[in-house]
Coordinates of C-alpha atoms in Angstrom, one line a residue:
Chain A
G8 CA 201.8 17.0 221.0
E9 CA 204.5 19.4 222.3
N10 CA 208.0 18.0 222.8
V11 CA 211.0 19.5 224.5
E12 CA 214.5 18.3 224.0
Q13 CA 217.1 19.3 226.6
H14 CA 220.9 19.0 226.4
P15 CA 223.2 18.0 227.9
S16 CA 221.8 15.4 230.2
T17 CA 224.8 15.9 232.6
L18 CA 227.2 18.8 232.9
S19 CA 230.2 19.0 235.1
V20 CA 232.0 22.4 235.7
Q21 CA 234.6 23.9 238.0
E22 CA 233.5 26.5 240.5
G23 CA 233.6 29.9 238.8
D24 CA 233.1 28.6 235.3
S25 CA 229.9 29.2 233.2
A26 CA 227.3 26.6 232.5
V27 CA 224.9 26.5 229.5
I28 CA 221.9 24.3 229.1
K29 CA 219.9 24.2 225.9
C30 CA 216.3 23.3 225.1
T31 CA 214.4 23.0 221.8
Y32 CA 210.6 22.9 221.6
S33 CA 208.4 21.7 218.8
D34 CA 205.1 23.7 219.2
S35 CA 205.6 27.1 217.6
A36 CA 202.5 28.3 219.6
S37 CA 204.4 27.9 222.9
N38 CA 205.0 31.3 224.4
Y39 CA 206.1 30.8 228.0
F40 CA 209.4 29.1 229.0
P41 CA 210.2 28.5 232.7
W42 CA 213.3 26.9 234.2
Y43 CA 213.2 24.9 237.4
K44 CA 215.9 23.8 239.7
Q45 CA 215.5 20.7 241.7
E46 CA 217.9 19.8 244.4
L47 CA 218.1 16.2 245.6
G48 CA 215.0 15.3 247.5
K49 CA 213.4 18.7 247.1
R50 CA 210.7 20.3 245.1
P51 CA 211.3 21.9 241.6
Q52 CA 211.7 25.6 242.2
L53 CA 211.3 28.2 239.5
I54 CA 214.5 30.1 239.0
I55 CA 213.8 32.2 235.9
D56 CA 211.3 32.3 233.1
I57 CA 210.9 34.1 229.8
R58 CA 207.9 35.0 227.6
S59 CA 208.0 35.0 223.8
N60 CA 207.8 38.7 223.5
V61 CA 211.4 39.1 224.8
G62 CA 214.7 37.6 223.6
E63 CA 216.7 37.7 226.9
K64 CA 216.1 38.0 230.6
K65 CA 218.7 38.2 233.3
D66 CA 218.6 37.8 237.1
Q67 CA 222.0 38.2 238.8
R68 CA 224.1 35.2 237.7
I69 CA 221.3 33.5 235.7
A70 CA 220.1 34.5 232.3
V71 CA 217.8 32.9 229.7
T72 CA 217.8 33.5 226.0
L73 CA 215.0 32.7 223.5
N74 CA 215.2 32.2 219.8
K75 CA 211.6 31.9 218.5
T76 CA 212.7 31.4 214.9
A77 CA 214.8 28.4 215.8
K78 CA 212.5 27.3 218.6
H79 CA 215.2 27.0 221.2
F80 CA 216.0 28.6 224.5
S81 CA 219.0 28.4 226.8
L82 CA 219.9 28.8 230.4
H83 CA 223.2 30.5 231.3
I84 CA 224.7 30.4 234.7
T85 CA 227.8 32.5 235.3
E86 CA 230.4 32.2 238.1
T87 CA 229.0 28.9 239.2
Q88 CA 229.1 27.9 242.8
P89 CA 228.8 24.4 244.5
E90 CA 225.3 25.3 245.6
D91 CA 224.3 25.5 242.0
S92 CA 224.6 21.7 241.8
A93 CA 221.2 20.3 241.1
V94 CA 218.9 19.0 238.3
Y95 CA 217.7 21.8 236.0
F96 CA 214.5 21.4 233.9
C97 CA 213.4 23.5 231.1
A98 CA 209.7 23.6 230.1
S99 CA 207.4 25.1 227.6
Y100 CA 203.8 26.3 227.9
R101 CA 201.1 27.9 225.7
V102 CA 199.5 30.8 227.6
G103 CA 196.0 31.5 226.3
G104 CA 195.4 28.1 224.8
T105 CA 193.7 25.1 226.3
S106 CA 196.9 23.6 227.8
Y107 CA 195.7 24.5 231.3
G108 CA 198.4 23.6 233.9
K109 CA 200.3 21.5 231.4
L110 CA 204.0 22.4 231.3
T111 CA 206.0 20.2 228.9
F112 CA 209.3 19.5 230.5
G113 CA 212.7 18.6 229.1
Q114 CA 214.4 15.5 230.5
G115 CA 216.6 17.4 232.9
T116 CA 220.3 18.3 233.2
I117 CA 222.3 17.2 236.2
L118 CA 224.7 20.0 236.9
T119 CA 227.7 19.3 239.2
V120 CA 229.9 22.2 240.2
H121 CA 233.2 21.1 241.6
P122 CA 234.9 23.3 244.3
Chain B
K20 CA 202.5 32.9 253.1
A21 CA 202.3 29.1 253.2
G22 CA 203.5 27.2 250.1
V23 CA 201.9 24.2 248.4
T24 CA 201.4 21.5 250.9
Q25 CA 201.2 17.8 250.0
T26 CA 200.3 14.9 252.2
P27 CA 201.4 12.2 252.9
R28 CA 205.0 12.8 252.0
Y29 CA 205.9 9.1 251.8
L30 CA 203.8 6.0 251.5
I31 CA 204.2 2.4 250.7
K32 CA 201.5 0.3 249.1
T33 CA 201.2 -3.1 247.5
R34 CA 200.0 -4.0 244.0
G35 CA 196.3 -3.9 243.6
Q36 CA 195.7 -1.4 246.4
Q37 CA 194.5 2.2 245.9
V38 CA 196.0 5.4 247.2
T39 CA 194.7 9.0 247.7
L40 CA 197.1 11.9 247.8
S41 CA 196.2 15.4 249.0
C42 CA 197.3 18.9 247.9
S43 CA 196.6 22.3 249.5
P44 CA 197.5 25.1 247.1
I45 CA 198.9 28.5 248.0
S46 CA 196.1 30.7 249.4
G47 CA 194.3 32.4 246.6
H48 CA 195.5 30.0 243.9
R49 CA 192.6 28.3 242.2
S50 CA 194.4 26.2 239.7
V51 CA 195.9 22.9 240.8
S52 CA 198.0 20.6 238.5
W53 CA 199.4 17.2 239.2
Y54 CA 202.6 15.7 237.8
Q55 CA 204.3 12.3 238.0
Q56 CA 208.0 12.3 238.3
T57 CA 210.1 9.2 237.6
P58 CA 213.7 8.7 236.6
G59 CA 212.8 7.2 233.3
Q60 CA 210.0 9.4 232.1
G61 CA 210.8 12.7 233.9
L62 CA 208.0 15.0 234.7
Q63 CA 204.7 14.0 233.2
F64 CA 201.4 16.0 233.4
L65 CA 198.5 14.1 234.9
F66 CA 195.7 16.7 235.1
E67 CA 194.6 20.2 236.1
Y68 CA 191.7 21.5 238.1
F69 CA 190.2 24.9 238.4
S70 CA 187.0 25.8 240.3
E71 CA 186.3 22.1 240.9
T72 CA 186.4 21.3 237.2
Q73 CA 189.0 19.2 235.4
R74 CA 190.1 21.4 232.5
N75 CA 193.0 19.3 231.2
K76 CA 194.2 15.7 231.3
G77 CA 197.4 14.0 230.4
N78 CA 198.0 10.6 228.8
F79 CA 197.5 8.4 231.8
P80 CA 195.1 5.5 232.2
G81 CA 191.7 5.8 233.9
R82 CA 193.1 4.4 237.1
F83 CA 194.4 7.9 237.7
S84 CA 191.7 10.3 238.8
G85 CA 191.4 13.5 240.8
R86 CA 189.1 16.1 242.1
Q87 CA 189.1 19.6 243.5
F88 CA 187.0 20.9 246.4
S89 CA 185.4 24.3 246.8
N90 CA 188.4 25.5 248.9
S91 CA 190.7 24.7 246.0
R92 CA 192.3 21.7 247.8
S93 CA 192.8 18.8 245.5
E94 CA 193.1 15.1 245.8
M95 CA 194.3 12.5 243.3
N96 CA 193.6 8.8 243.4
V97 CA 195.3 5.9 241.9
S98 CA 193.4 2.6 241.9
T99 CA 194.6 -0.9 241.3
L100 CA 198.2 0.1 241.9
E101 CA 201.0 -1.3 239.6
L102 CA 204.7 -1.5 240.3
G103 CA 205.2 1.1 237.6
D104 CA 203.2 3.6 239.6
S105 CA 206.1 4.1 242.0
A106 CA 207.0 7.7 241.6
L107 CA 207.1 11.1 243.1
Y108 CA 203.7 12.8 242.6
L109 CA 204.0 16.5 242.5
C110 CA 201.2 19.0 242.9
A111 CA 201.5 22.6 241.6
S112 CA 199.3 25.6 242.0
S113 CA 198.9 28.9 240.2
L114 CA 196.8 32.0 240.1
D115 CA 195.8 31.2 236.5
R116 CA 195.4 34.8 235.4
A117 CA 196.8 36.3 232.3
G118 CA 200.5 36.7 232.8
A119 CA 200.4 35.0 236.2
N120 CA 200.4 31.4 235.3
V121 CA 203.6 30.5 237.1
L122 CA 203.4 27.1 238.7
T123 CA 204.6 26.6 242.2
F124 CA 205.3 23.0 243.2
G125 CA 204.8 21.2 246.5
A126 CA 207.4 18.9 248.0
G127 CA 205.6 15.9 246.6
S128 CA 204.3 12.5 247.8
R129 CA 206.7 9.7 247.2
L130 CA 204.8 6.5 246.5
T131 CA 206.4 3.1 246.5
V132 CA 204.4 0.1 245.2
L133 CA 205.7 -3.3 246.3

């Protein structure tokens, strides 16, 4: 089945620095890649997603890049702020197949932004 | 617009008991998925329902079951609880239309098995 590897497991940065989290997926048929942010004790919330027909997507300080050939995608956060501190999960999904509702998640990255 | 609502938010059970968790999706969303979140295993897919039919199932034992009602509300049941079933159970809903399969999660039901 599909597997998603996420690195690093923990990431500590100073406020204002950039943070990069990388994920690699195994199923070449995967075509939808969301990123979720989960603050302590709260629900995972979608922060950005990308579909396989584009290579990059940006939303203010957050961007995601996708390399279909290498089967990896990355989350980039610029000008980090303490409120960016959370656990970030990448996921993969195959739209149009029979994987109804089944996102395959990476193990998560604990991001800590120090003031 | 109300989000995904899960009840109860917290519950404590003992081994051998059974538990039922409830999920009300966003209005208009017909697909409901369930996930188990634990520190060791991360987020694991349990099953997905659409129009009262289970369309997909993850690798969990038969003690884990679910159903969906005609109003799209869903329940999941875990029978003969084990200590390892302690987890945050998350429900997510989506429109399930082409290009609109974004999952929105509820706050979860935190189950502790003693």
